Short mmCIF file of C-alpha atoms and ligand atoms in Angstrom, two decimals:
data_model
loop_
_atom_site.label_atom_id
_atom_site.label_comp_id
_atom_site.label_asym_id
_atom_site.label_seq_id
_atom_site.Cartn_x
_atom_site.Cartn_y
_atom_site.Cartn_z
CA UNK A 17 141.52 108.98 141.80
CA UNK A 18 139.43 111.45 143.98
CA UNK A 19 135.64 110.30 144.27
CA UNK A 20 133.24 113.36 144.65
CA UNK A 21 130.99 111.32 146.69
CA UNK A 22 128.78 114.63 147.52
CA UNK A 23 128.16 114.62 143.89
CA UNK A 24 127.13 110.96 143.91
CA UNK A 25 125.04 111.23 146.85
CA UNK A 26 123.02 113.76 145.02
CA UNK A 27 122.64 111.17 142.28
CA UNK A 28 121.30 108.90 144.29
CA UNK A 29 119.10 111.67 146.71
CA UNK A 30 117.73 112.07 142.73
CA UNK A 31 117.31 108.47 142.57
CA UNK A 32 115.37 108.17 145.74
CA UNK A 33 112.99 111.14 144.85
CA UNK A 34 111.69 109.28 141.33
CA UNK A 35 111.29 105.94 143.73
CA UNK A 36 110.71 103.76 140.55
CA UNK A 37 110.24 100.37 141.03
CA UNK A 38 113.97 98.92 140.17
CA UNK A 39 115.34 101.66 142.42
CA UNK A 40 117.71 99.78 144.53
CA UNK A 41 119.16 98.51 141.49
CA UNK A 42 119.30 101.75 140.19
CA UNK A 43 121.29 102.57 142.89
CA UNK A 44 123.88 99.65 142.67
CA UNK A 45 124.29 100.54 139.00
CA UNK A 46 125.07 104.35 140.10
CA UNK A 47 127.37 103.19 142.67
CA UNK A 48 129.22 100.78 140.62
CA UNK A 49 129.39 103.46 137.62
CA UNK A 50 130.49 106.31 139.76
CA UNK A 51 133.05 104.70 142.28
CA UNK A 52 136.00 103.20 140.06
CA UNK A 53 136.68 100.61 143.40
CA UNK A 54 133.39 99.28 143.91
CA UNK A 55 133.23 96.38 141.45
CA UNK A 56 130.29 94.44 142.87
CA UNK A 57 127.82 96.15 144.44
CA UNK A 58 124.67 94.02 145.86
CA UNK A 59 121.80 94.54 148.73
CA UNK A 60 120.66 91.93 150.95
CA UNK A 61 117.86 91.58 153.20
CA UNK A 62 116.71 89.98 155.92
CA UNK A 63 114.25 87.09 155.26
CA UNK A 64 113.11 83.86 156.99
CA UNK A 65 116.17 84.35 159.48
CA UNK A 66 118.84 84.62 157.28
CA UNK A 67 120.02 87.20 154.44
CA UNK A 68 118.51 86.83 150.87
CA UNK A 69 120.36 87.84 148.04
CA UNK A 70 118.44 91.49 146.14
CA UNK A 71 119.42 93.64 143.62
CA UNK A 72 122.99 93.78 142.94
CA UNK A 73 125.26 94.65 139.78
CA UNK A 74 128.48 92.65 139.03
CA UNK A 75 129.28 88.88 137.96
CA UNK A 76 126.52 86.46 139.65
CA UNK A 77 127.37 85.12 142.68
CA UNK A 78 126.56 81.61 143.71
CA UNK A 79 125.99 83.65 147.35
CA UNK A 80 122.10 83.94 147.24
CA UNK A 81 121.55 83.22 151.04
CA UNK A 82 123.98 83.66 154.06
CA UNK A 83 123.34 82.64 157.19
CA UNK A 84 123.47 84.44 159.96
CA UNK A 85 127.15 84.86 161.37
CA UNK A 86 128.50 83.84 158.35
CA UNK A 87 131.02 85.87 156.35
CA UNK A 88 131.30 89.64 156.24
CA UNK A 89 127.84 90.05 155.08
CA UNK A 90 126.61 87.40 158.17
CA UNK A 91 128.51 89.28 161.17
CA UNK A 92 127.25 92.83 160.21
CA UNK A 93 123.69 91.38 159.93
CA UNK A 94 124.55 90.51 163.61
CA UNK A 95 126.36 93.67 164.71
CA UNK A 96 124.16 96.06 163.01
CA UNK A 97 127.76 97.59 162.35
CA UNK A 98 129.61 98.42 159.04
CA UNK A 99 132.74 96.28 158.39
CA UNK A 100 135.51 97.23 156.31
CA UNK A 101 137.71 94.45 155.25
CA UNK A 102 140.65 95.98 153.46
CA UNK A 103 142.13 92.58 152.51
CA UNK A 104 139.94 89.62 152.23
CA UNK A 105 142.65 87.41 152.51
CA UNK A 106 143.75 88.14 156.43
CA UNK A 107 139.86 87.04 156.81
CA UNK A 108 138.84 84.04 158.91
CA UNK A 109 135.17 84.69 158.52
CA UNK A 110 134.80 85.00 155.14
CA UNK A 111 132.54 83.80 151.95
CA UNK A 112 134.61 84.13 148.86
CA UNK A 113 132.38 85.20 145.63
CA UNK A 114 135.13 85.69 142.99
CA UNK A 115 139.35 85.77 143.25
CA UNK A 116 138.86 88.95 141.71
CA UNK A 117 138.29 90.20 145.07
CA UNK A 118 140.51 92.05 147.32
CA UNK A 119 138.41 93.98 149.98
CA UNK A 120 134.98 94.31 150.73
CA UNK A 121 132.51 96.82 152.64
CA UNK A 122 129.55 95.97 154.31
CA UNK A 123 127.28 98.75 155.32
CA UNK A 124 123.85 97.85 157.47
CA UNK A 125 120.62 99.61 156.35
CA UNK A 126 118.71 99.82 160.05
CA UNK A 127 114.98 100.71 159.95
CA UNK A 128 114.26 102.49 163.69
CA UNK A 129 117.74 100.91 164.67
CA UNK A 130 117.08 97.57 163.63
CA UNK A 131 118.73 95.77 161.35
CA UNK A 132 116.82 94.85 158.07
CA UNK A 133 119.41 94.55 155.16
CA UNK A 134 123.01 95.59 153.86
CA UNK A 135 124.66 96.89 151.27
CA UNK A 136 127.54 94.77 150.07
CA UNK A 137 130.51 96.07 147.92
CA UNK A 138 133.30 94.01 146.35
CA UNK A 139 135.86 95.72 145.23
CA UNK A 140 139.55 94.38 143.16
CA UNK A 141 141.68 97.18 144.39
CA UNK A 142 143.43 96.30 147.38
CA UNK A 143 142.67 98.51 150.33
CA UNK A 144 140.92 101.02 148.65
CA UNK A 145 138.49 102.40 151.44
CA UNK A 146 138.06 105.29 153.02
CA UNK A 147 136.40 107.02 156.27
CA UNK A 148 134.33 108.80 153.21
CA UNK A 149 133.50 105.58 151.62
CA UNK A 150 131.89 104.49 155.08
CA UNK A 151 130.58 107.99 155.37
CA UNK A 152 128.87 108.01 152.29
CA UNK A 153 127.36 104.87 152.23
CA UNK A 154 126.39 104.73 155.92
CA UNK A 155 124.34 107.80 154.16
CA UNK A 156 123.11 106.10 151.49
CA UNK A 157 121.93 102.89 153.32
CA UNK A 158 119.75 105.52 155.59
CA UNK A 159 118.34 107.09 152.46
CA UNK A 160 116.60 103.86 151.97
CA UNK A 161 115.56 102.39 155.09
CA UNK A 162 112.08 102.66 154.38
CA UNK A 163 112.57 100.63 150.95
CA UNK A 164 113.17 97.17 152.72
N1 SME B 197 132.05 88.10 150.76
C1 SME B 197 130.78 88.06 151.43
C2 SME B 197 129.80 87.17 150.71
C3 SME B 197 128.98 87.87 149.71
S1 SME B 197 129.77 88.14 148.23
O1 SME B 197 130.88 89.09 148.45
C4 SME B 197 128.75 88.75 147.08
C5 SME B 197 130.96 87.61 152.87
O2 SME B 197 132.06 87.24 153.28
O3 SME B 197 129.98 87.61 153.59
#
């Protein structure tokens, strides 16, 4: 299925503009109603030096803090980078939420290049990201630096 993710990223620019209080669940909701492979779609944030658990949208994970390091979410909260796991199971480093889950994204949100939260996507299709997907969320997350 071809994502207009220009389309979606107007959404969201939209979404920004009104900056209502529950916007970055707003935004998880958008993302998980517009992009048939995201399935779980969650911030977290830096907080007492680890990651807390935000908003998010998707089955409740028993995941509300990560350490540093630790899983997907931990190592880009170290690299400042975005990861791209296209299947969780070739994973050594990796926190498990649900066996639902097949890949997972991990995109940084960096305030004056410094890391202060991520946006975490689960998704049950196996390998389903793209250089777009990155593109558009590396876009997103930058959108809302200034939220965290
Ligand atoms: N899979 C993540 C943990 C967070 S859950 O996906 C919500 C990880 O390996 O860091």
């Amino acid at each position: 299925m071809k994502i207009n993710f220009e389309e979606v990223l107007k959404k969201i620019e939209q979404l920004v503009k009104e900056n209502k209080p529950d916007l970055l669940k707003q935004i998880c909701q958008t993302l998980k109603e517009e992009v048939y492979h995201y399935d779980w779609v969650g911030f977290y944030s830096l907080k007492d030096g680890g990651l807390e658990l935000g908003p998010y949208v998707g089955k409740p994970t028993d995941h509300t803090h990560i350490a540093i390091g630790k899983g997907v979410c931990g190592q880009v909260a170290e690299s400042g980078k975005t990861r791209v796991v296209q299947d969780v199971s070739l994973e050594d480093n990796y926190i498990a939420c649900s066996i639902d889950v097949q890949s997972e994204i991990v995109v940084p949100v960096l305030k004056n290049g410094i890391f202060v939260a991520e946006l975490d996507i689960d998704s049950h299709s196996p390998a389903p990201f793209t250089q777009s997907d990155t593109d558009f969320l590396e876009k997103v997350c930058e959108m809302i630096s200034t939220k965290f």
